[in-house]
Short mmCIF file of C-alpha atoms in Angstrom, two decimals:
data_model
loop_
_atom_site.label_atom_id
_atom_site.label_comp_id
_atom_site.label_asym_id
_atom_site.label_seq_id
_atom_site.Cartn_x
_atom_site.Cartn_y
_atom_site.Cartn_z
CA MET A 68 -114.03 173.12 80.50
CA MET A 69 -114.61 172.36 84.18
CA ILE A 70 -111.70 173.28 86.46
CA THR A 71 -110.95 170.58 89.02
CA ARG A 72 -108.96 170.47 92.24
CA GLU A 73 -106.37 168.48 90.35
CA ASP A 74 -105.82 171.51 88.10
CA VAL A 75 -105.43 173.75 91.13
CA ALA A 76 -103.00 171.28 92.74
CA LYS A 77 -100.91 171.01 89.56
CA LEU A 78 -100.57 174.78 89.21
CA ALA A 79 -99.83 175.25 92.92
CA GLY A 80 -97.34 172.40 92.98
CA VAL A 81 -99.11 170.55 95.82
CA SER A 82 -101.24 167.43 96.24
CA VAL A 83 -105.01 167.41 95.73
CA SER A 84 -105.48 166.51 99.41
CA THR A 85 -103.57 169.68 100.31
CA VAL A 86 -105.91 171.71 98.10
CA SER A 87 -108.88 170.10 99.87
CA ARG A 88 -107.46 170.93 103.29
CA VAL A 89 -106.89 174.56 102.29
CA LEU A 90 -110.34 175.04 100.73
CA ASN A 91 -112.08 173.24 103.62
CA GLU A 92 -109.94 174.96 106.24
CA ARG A 93 -109.24 171.60 107.91
CA GLY A 94 -105.91 170.07 108.89
CA TYR A 95 -102.47 171.64 109.01
CA VAL A 96 -101.09 173.27 105.89
CA SER A 97 -98.08 175.62 105.85
CA GLN A 98 -98.73 179.28 105.11
CA LYS A 99 -96.62 179.04 101.94
CA LYS A 100 -98.79 176.24 100.53
CA LYS A 101 -101.99 178.02 101.55
CA GLU A 102 -100.93 181.05 99.58
CA ALA A 103 -99.94 178.90 96.59
CA VAL A 104 -103.31 177.14 96.55
CA SER A 105 -105.30 180.38 96.95
CA SER A 106 -103.32 182.02 94.16
CA ALA A 107 -103.76 179.03 91.80
CA ALA A 108 -107.48 178.75 92.54
CA LYS A 109 -108.00 182.44 91.85
CA GLN A 110 -105.92 182.30 88.67
CA LEU A 111 -107.95 179.36 87.31
CA GLY A 112 -111.30 180.85 88.28
CA TYR A 113 -111.87 178.05 90.79
CA GLN A 114 -112.23 180.35 93.79
CA ALA A 115 -115.93 181.16 93.34
CA ALA A 116 -116.94 177.50 92.96
CA SER A 117 -115.05 176.18 95.97
CA LEU A 118 -114.17 178.96 98.38
CA ALA A 119 -117.71 180.32 98.32
CA GLY A 120 -118.89 177.01 99.70
CA SER A 121 -116.26 176.92 102.43
CA LYS A 122 -117.43 180.30 103.73
CA THR A 123 -120.62 178.61 104.83
CA GLY A 124 -118.77 175.54 106.06
CA THR A 125 -120.15 173.40 103.21
CA ARG A 126 -118.05 170.34 102.46
CA GLN A 127 -119.13 167.47 100.28
CA LEU A 128 -118.72 163.74 100.03
CA CYS A 129 -120.11 161.65 97.17
CA LEU A 130 -121.55 158.14 97.46
CA ILE A 131 -121.41 156.33 94.11
CA LEU A 132 -123.58 153.26 93.70
CA GLY A 133 -123.42 150.82 90.81
CA GLN A 134 -126.85 149.55 89.78
CA SER A 135 -128.36 149.32 93.25
CA LEU A 136 -130.44 152.47 93.68
CA HIS A 137 -133.45 150.23 94.31
CA ASN A 138 -131.64 148.02 96.80
CA GLY A 139 -132.91 148.35 100.39
CA TYR A 140 -129.43 147.83 101.82
CA CYS A 141 -128.00 150.70 99.76
CA VAL A 142 -130.89 152.97 100.74
CA GLU A 143 -130.20 152.34 104.43
CA LEU A 144 -126.46 152.72 103.84
CA PHE A 145 -127.02 156.17 102.32
CA GLU A 146 -129.42 157.23 105.09
CA TYR A 147 -126.93 156.34 107.80
CA MET A 148 -124.02 157.92 105.92
CA ALA A 149 -125.89 161.16 105.21
CA GLU A 150 -127.01 161.50 108.82
CA TYR A 151 -123.56 160.82 110.24
CA ALA A 152 -121.70 162.92 107.64
CA GLN A 153 -123.83 165.89 108.67
CA THR A 154 -122.61 165.56 112.26
CA ARG A 155 -119.04 165.67 110.89
CA GLY A 156 -119.76 168.87 108.93
CA TYR A 157 -120.22 167.28 105.50
CA THR A 158 -123.05 166.99 103.00
CA LEU A 159 -123.36 163.59 101.29
CA LEU A 160 -124.43 163.46 97.67
CA LEU A 161 -125.87 160.26 96.18
CA THR A 162 -125.48 159.21 92.57
CA GLY A 163 -126.01 156.04 90.59
CA ASP A 164 -123.92 154.46 87.88
CA LEU A 165 -121.78 157.12 86.15
CA SER A 166 -119.89 157.30 82.89
CA VAL A 167 -116.12 157.75 82.92
CA LYS A 168 -116.55 161.38 81.82
CA GLN A 169 -119.01 162.08 84.63
CA ILE A 170 -116.68 160.54 87.23
CA GLN A 171 -113.79 162.65 85.96
CA SER A 172 -115.81 165.84 86.41
CA ILE A 173 -116.92 165.14 89.98
CA LEU A 174 -116.26 168.04 92.34
CA THR A 175 -116.09 166.58 95.82
CA ASP A 176 -113.76 166.31 98.81
CA GLY A 177 -113.99 162.51 99.01
CA ILE A 178 -115.71 159.55 97.37
CA ILE A 179 -117.37 156.49 98.91
CA VAL A 180 -118.28 153.62 96.60
CA GLU A 181 -120.72 150.73 96.95
CA ASN A 182 -118.30 147.88 96.33
CA GLU A 183 -114.91 146.93 94.88
CA GLU A 184 -116.34 146.62 91.38
CA VAL A 185 -117.38 150.28 91.43
CA ALA A 186 -114.09 151.18 93.16
CA VAL A 187 -112.09 149.79 90.24
CA LYS A 188 -114.19 151.78 87.77
CA VAL A 189 -113.82 155.04 89.73
CA GLN A 190 -110.09 154.58 90.33
CA THR A 191 -109.48 153.85 86.64
CA ALA A 192 -111.58 156.84 85.55
CA LEU A 193 -109.80 159.27 87.87
CA LYS A 194 -106.38 158.11 86.66
CA LYS A 195 -103.94 160.82 87.78
CA ARG A 196 -106.37 162.26 90.34
CA LYS A 197 -105.27 159.57 92.77
CA GLN A 198 -105.09 162.08 95.60
CA ILE A 199 -108.88 162.25 95.82
CA PRO A 200 -109.74 160.04 98.82
CA ILE A 201 -111.79 156.96 97.92
CA VAL A 202 -113.24 154.43 100.37
CA SER A 203 -115.08 151.25 99.40
CA VAL A 204 -117.79 149.29 101.15
CA SER A 205 -117.14 145.56 100.86
CA ASN A 206 -119.30 142.54 101.67
CA GLY A 207 -116.76 139.86 100.97
CA LEU A 208 -113.05 139.85 100.24
CA PRO A 209 -112.57 141.63 96.89
CA VAL A 210 -111.75 139.65 93.80
CA VAL A 211 -109.76 142.52 92.33
CA GLN A 212 -107.46 144.27 94.79
CA THR A 213 -107.55 148.01 94.19
CA LYS A 214 -104.55 150.12 95.12
CA CYS A 215 -104.65 152.74 97.84
CA ILE A 216 -108.37 152.31 98.51
CA PRO A 217 -109.33 151.27 102.05
CA TYR A 218 -112.41 149.09 102.32
CA ILE A 219 -114.88 148.55 105.13
CA ASP A 220 -115.52 144.84 105.00
CA VAL A 221 -118.06 142.34 106.29
CA ASP A 222 -116.73 138.82 105.68
CA SER A 223 -119.33 136.97 103.59
CA TYR A 224 -117.93 133.62 104.64
CA GLN A 225 -118.43 134.53 108.29
CA VAL A 226 -121.95 135.74 107.50
CA MET A 227 -122.88 132.47 105.79
CA GLU A 228 -121.17 130.37 108.45
CA MET A 229 -123.12 132.24 111.13
CA ALA A 230 -126.42 131.58 109.33
CA VAL A 231 -125.68 127.87 108.88
CA GLN A 232 -124.56 127.39 112.49
CA TYR A 233 -127.62 129.23 113.80
CA LEU A 234 -129.94 126.96 111.83
CA LYS A 235 -128.06 123.84 112.92
CA LYS A 236 -128.45 124.86 116.55
CA LYS A 237 -132.18 125.03 115.87
CA GLY A 238 -132.07 121.43 114.64
CA HIS A 239 -131.98 122.04 110.87
CA LYS A 240 -129.82 119.79 108.73
CA LYS A 241 -131.42 120.23 105.32
CA ILE A 242 -130.45 123.84 104.60
CA ALA A 243 -131.03 125.40 101.18
CA TYR A 244 -129.69 128.65 99.76
CA ALA A 245 -131.87 130.92 97.58
CA VAL A 246 -130.13 133.42 95.34
CA PRO A 247 -131.13 135.54 92.30
CA ASP A 248 -128.62 133.90 89.97
CA VAL A 249 -126.53 130.75 89.91
CA LEU A 250 -122.74 131.04 89.97
CA THR A 251 -121.53 130.83 86.37
CA LYS A 252 -118.17 131.38 84.74
CA GLY A 253 -117.59 134.87 83.44
CA GLU A 254 -120.17 136.43 85.73
CA ARG A 255 -119.48 138.56 88.79
CA ILE A 256 -118.57 136.28 91.67
CA GLN A 257 -121.06 136.34 94.54
CA PRO A 258 -119.09 135.85 97.78
CA ARG A 259 -122.18 134.62 99.64
CA SER A 260 -122.77 131.90 97.05
CA ILE A 261 -119.12 130.82 97.21
CA ALA A 262 -119.31 130.70 101.01
CA TYR A 263 -122.46 128.51 100.97
CA LYS A 264 -120.85 126.14 98.47
CA ASN A 265 -117.65 125.85 100.52
CA ILE A 266 -119.57 125.14 103.70
CA MET A 267 -122.35 122.85 102.46
CA LEU A 268 -121.11 120.98 99.35
CA GLN A 269 -119.09 118.36 101.20
CA GLU A 270 -121.81 117.92 103.80
CA LEU A 271 -124.70 117.57 101.33
CA GLY A 272 -122.96 115.90 98.40
CA GLU A 273 -123.10 117.10 94.78
CA LYS A 274 -126.61 115.83 93.97
CA LYS A 275 -128.35 117.21 97.05
CA PHE A 276 -126.33 120.42 96.88
CA GLU A 277 -127.72 121.15 93.41
CA LYS A 278 -131.23 120.45 94.70
CA TYR A 279 -130.76 122.80 97.64
CA LEU A 280 -129.32 125.64 95.53
CA ILE A 281 -132.41 127.66 94.61
CA ALA A 282 -131.79 130.16 91.80
CA SER A 283 -134.63 132.38 90.65
CA GLN A 284 -132.74 133.23 87.46
CA LYS A 285 -131.98 130.50 84.93
CA GLU A 286 -128.33 129.75 84.19
CA GLY A 287 -126.98 131.58 81.17
CA VAL A 288 -129.72 134.26 81.25
CA LYS A 289 -128.38 137.76 81.77
CA LEU A 290 -129.74 139.46 84.86
CA LEU A 291 -131.85 142.57 84.44
CA GLU A 292 -130.41 145.83 85.70
CA ASN A 293 -131.98 147.29 88.85
CA ARG A 294 -133.81 144.03 89.50
CA ASN A 295 -136.32 143.96 92.32
CA CYS A 296 -135.04 141.53 94.95
CA PHE A 297 -138.51 141.18 96.50
CA GLU A 298 -139.87 139.93 93.17
CA GLU A 299 -136.79 137.74 92.70
CA GLY A 300 -137.61 136.16 96.06
CA GLY A 301 -141.06 135.32 94.75
CA CYS A 302 -139.47 133.60 91.77
CA GLY A 303 -137.19 131.75 94.18
CA ALA A 304 -140.26 130.46 96.03
CA ASP A 305 -141.69 129.19 92.76
CA GLU A 306 -138.43 127.39 92.04
CA PHE A 307 -138.39 125.93 95.57
CA ALA A 308 -141.88 124.49 94.97
CA ARG A 309 -141.03 123.29 91.44
CA LYS A 310 -138.04 121.34 92.75
CA HIS A 311 -140.16 119.83 95.55
CA CYS A 312 -137.28 120.84 97.78
CA ASP A 313 -137.38 119.05 101.14
CA ALA A 314 -135.15 121.56 102.93
CA THR A 315 -136.45 122.57 106.34
CA ALA A 316 -134.71 125.95 106.19
CA VAL A 317 -133.66 128.41 103.50
CA ILE A 318 -130.91 131.02 103.72
CA CYS A 319 -131.76 133.87 101.36
CA TYR A 320 -129.36 136.10 99.44
CA ASN A 321 -130.57 139.18 101.30
CA ASP A 322 -133.49 140.41 103.40
CA GLU A 323 -135.55 141.77 100.51
CA TYR A 324 -135.23 138.46 98.69
CA ALA A 325 -136.25 136.62 101.88
CA LEU A 326 -139.33 138.81 102.38
CA GLY A 327 -140.39 138.22 98.78
CA MET A 328 -139.85 134.49 99.15
CA ILE A 329 -141.91 134.31 102.35
CA TYR A 330 -144.75 136.27 100.73
CA ARG A 331 -144.87 133.95 97.72
CA LEU A 332 -144.40 130.72 99.71
CA GLU A 333 -147.41 131.61 101.83
CA LYS A 334 -149.41 132.25 98.65
CA LEU A 335 -148.40 128.75 97.54
CA GLY A 336 -149.73 127.27 100.78
CA TYR A 337 -146.55 126.97 102.84
CA LYS A 338 -146.65 128.07 106.46
CA ILE A 339 -143.65 130.04 107.74
CA PRO A 340 -141.88 128.83 109.85
CA GLN A 341 -143.96 125.68 110.47
CA ASP A 342 -143.34 124.17 106.99
CA VAL A 343 -140.07 125.88 106.14
CA SER A 344 -137.87 128.35 108.01
CA VAL A 345 -136.41 131.39 106.26
CA ILE A 346 -133.43 133.55 107.26
CA GLY A 347 -132.18 136.65 105.45
CA ILE A 348 -128.92 138.58 105.30
CA ASP A 349 -128.45 142.34 105.88
CA GLY A 350 -130.54 143.09 108.99
CA LEU A 351 -132.66 145.79 107.32
CA LYS A 352 -135.00 147.90 109.45
CA LYS A 353 -137.95 147.10 107.15
CA ARG A 354 -137.88 143.43 108.23
CA ASN A 355 -139.74 144.51 111.39
CA LEU A 356 -142.72 145.60 109.28
CA PHE A 357 -143.53 142.09 108.06
CA VAL A 358 -145.24 139.10 109.66
CA PRO A 359 -143.61 136.81 110.51
CA ARG A 360 -140.76 139.12 111.51
CA LEU A 361 -137.69 138.01 109.57
CA THR A 362 -134.67 136.50 111.31
CA SER A 363 -131.54 137.88 109.68
CA VAL A 364 -127.76 137.98 109.81
CA SER A 365 -127.10 141.69 110.27
CA ILE A 366 -124.06 143.09 108.49
CA ASN A 367 -124.21 146.19 110.72
CA THR A 368 -125.06 148.68 107.99
CA LYS A 369 -124.95 151.65 110.37
CA MET A 370 -121.44 150.76 111.56
CA GLN A 371 -120.32 150.28 107.96
CA ALA A 372 -121.74 153.67 107.01
CA CYS A 373 -120.15 155.55 109.91
CA SER A 374 -116.80 153.83 109.39
CA CYS A 375 -116.78 154.82 105.69
CA VAL A 376 -117.44 158.45 106.58
CA ASP A 377 -114.79 158.48 109.33
CA VAL A 378 -112.14 156.93 107.09
CA VAL A 379 -112.73 159.17 104.06
CA ILE A 380 -112.69 162.30 106.25
CA ALA A 381 -109.46 161.11 107.89
CA MET A 382 -107.96 160.75 104.41
CA ILE A 383 -109.14 164.24 103.45
CA GLU A 384 -107.39 165.57 106.54
CA GLY A 385 -104.19 163.84 105.50
CA LYS A 386 -104.23 161.22 108.24
CA LYS A 387 -103.04 157.64 107.77
CA VAL A 388 -105.78 155.01 107.70
CA GLY A 389 -105.84 151.21 107.60
CA ARG A 390 -106.20 149.34 104.31
CA PHE A 391 -108.79 146.95 105.75
CA ILE A 392 -111.43 147.75 108.39
CA PRO A 393 -113.51 144.67 109.42
CA ILE A 394 -117.12 144.85 110.63
CA LYS A 395 -118.56 141.91 112.57
CA PRO A 396 -121.97 140.48 111.58
CA GLN A 397 -124.52 139.33 114.14
CA ILE A 398 -127.75 137.33 114.27
CA ILE A 399 -130.97 139.32 114.77
CA GLU A 400 -133.73 136.92 115.76
CA GLY A 401 -137.26 137.24 114.48
CA ASP A 402 -140.10 134.75 114.05
CA SER A 403 -139.26 133.16 110.69
CA VAL A 404 -137.11 130.25 111.97
CA ARG A 405 -138.64 127.22 113.68
CA ASP A 406 -136.80 125.48 116.53
CA LEU A 407 -136.74 121.74 115.73
CA MET A 408 -134.86 120.75 118.87
#
């Protein structure tokens, strides 16, 4: 049976965060509690697994993703987190979707999760191990409010509003939205889709709104796990052509989807941005490798990553942190949007 820091904390009569501070030699802990933790760790046979690491200064954080190991945004998020965590004296481990048993056996100083959906799963799995610091990335206000988990948030409504206003300033009125799946009851709510609907439905009217909502996945069909957003974008381009959509600009679900859509649209004979303008969301570095260079609403992935690391380390050290940390999006101009003015 694997001994955890919760076991050490229970025997020592202290919190798990206190155990972490003692083993990592960070933050103030009274001499009495230090001795209690050291004694409990030695008694349980936990000393070799944890204290050996602290001799070399090794401290670990864990980034848990859901089903997005192939997602370009998550790859960049991990790269930025790993690089920054190293400057703070921590090693960042990356893992994909885990079972409840696997989550319960995690040996780490703090956990960062991809989104609120994963946060709920991790928090539920850990149950009594609530003292283990958890921070969540969030790209839209969470549907399910988790308790005691701070989240680093980029407001999806603001992101979509920024994209729409940017296109309008360029003279576009017929603005479509391309997304992997339509919004259906019982499925995970996509904040970006909700934001587009709230902004554009009244302006376009029900009939035109349906025409301008481009879904590469048919309604009622379950999405494949680890889907390739670039390929989904190609399917979205096919759907755009099938609908004979007269939109002059398309906002895409994310940058990878946008790049796939541009690639396929050009294969179908469309010229970008002369025939149709395309804008993505995320602001990925890889967008600079494509022609035309993609215009995107950046959600400041690097700032999100660094903020997550700072917050989880502050929690490990026993410091108070805010429940909600907002990150502002910004437009990064490329060559994929035509100015109609």
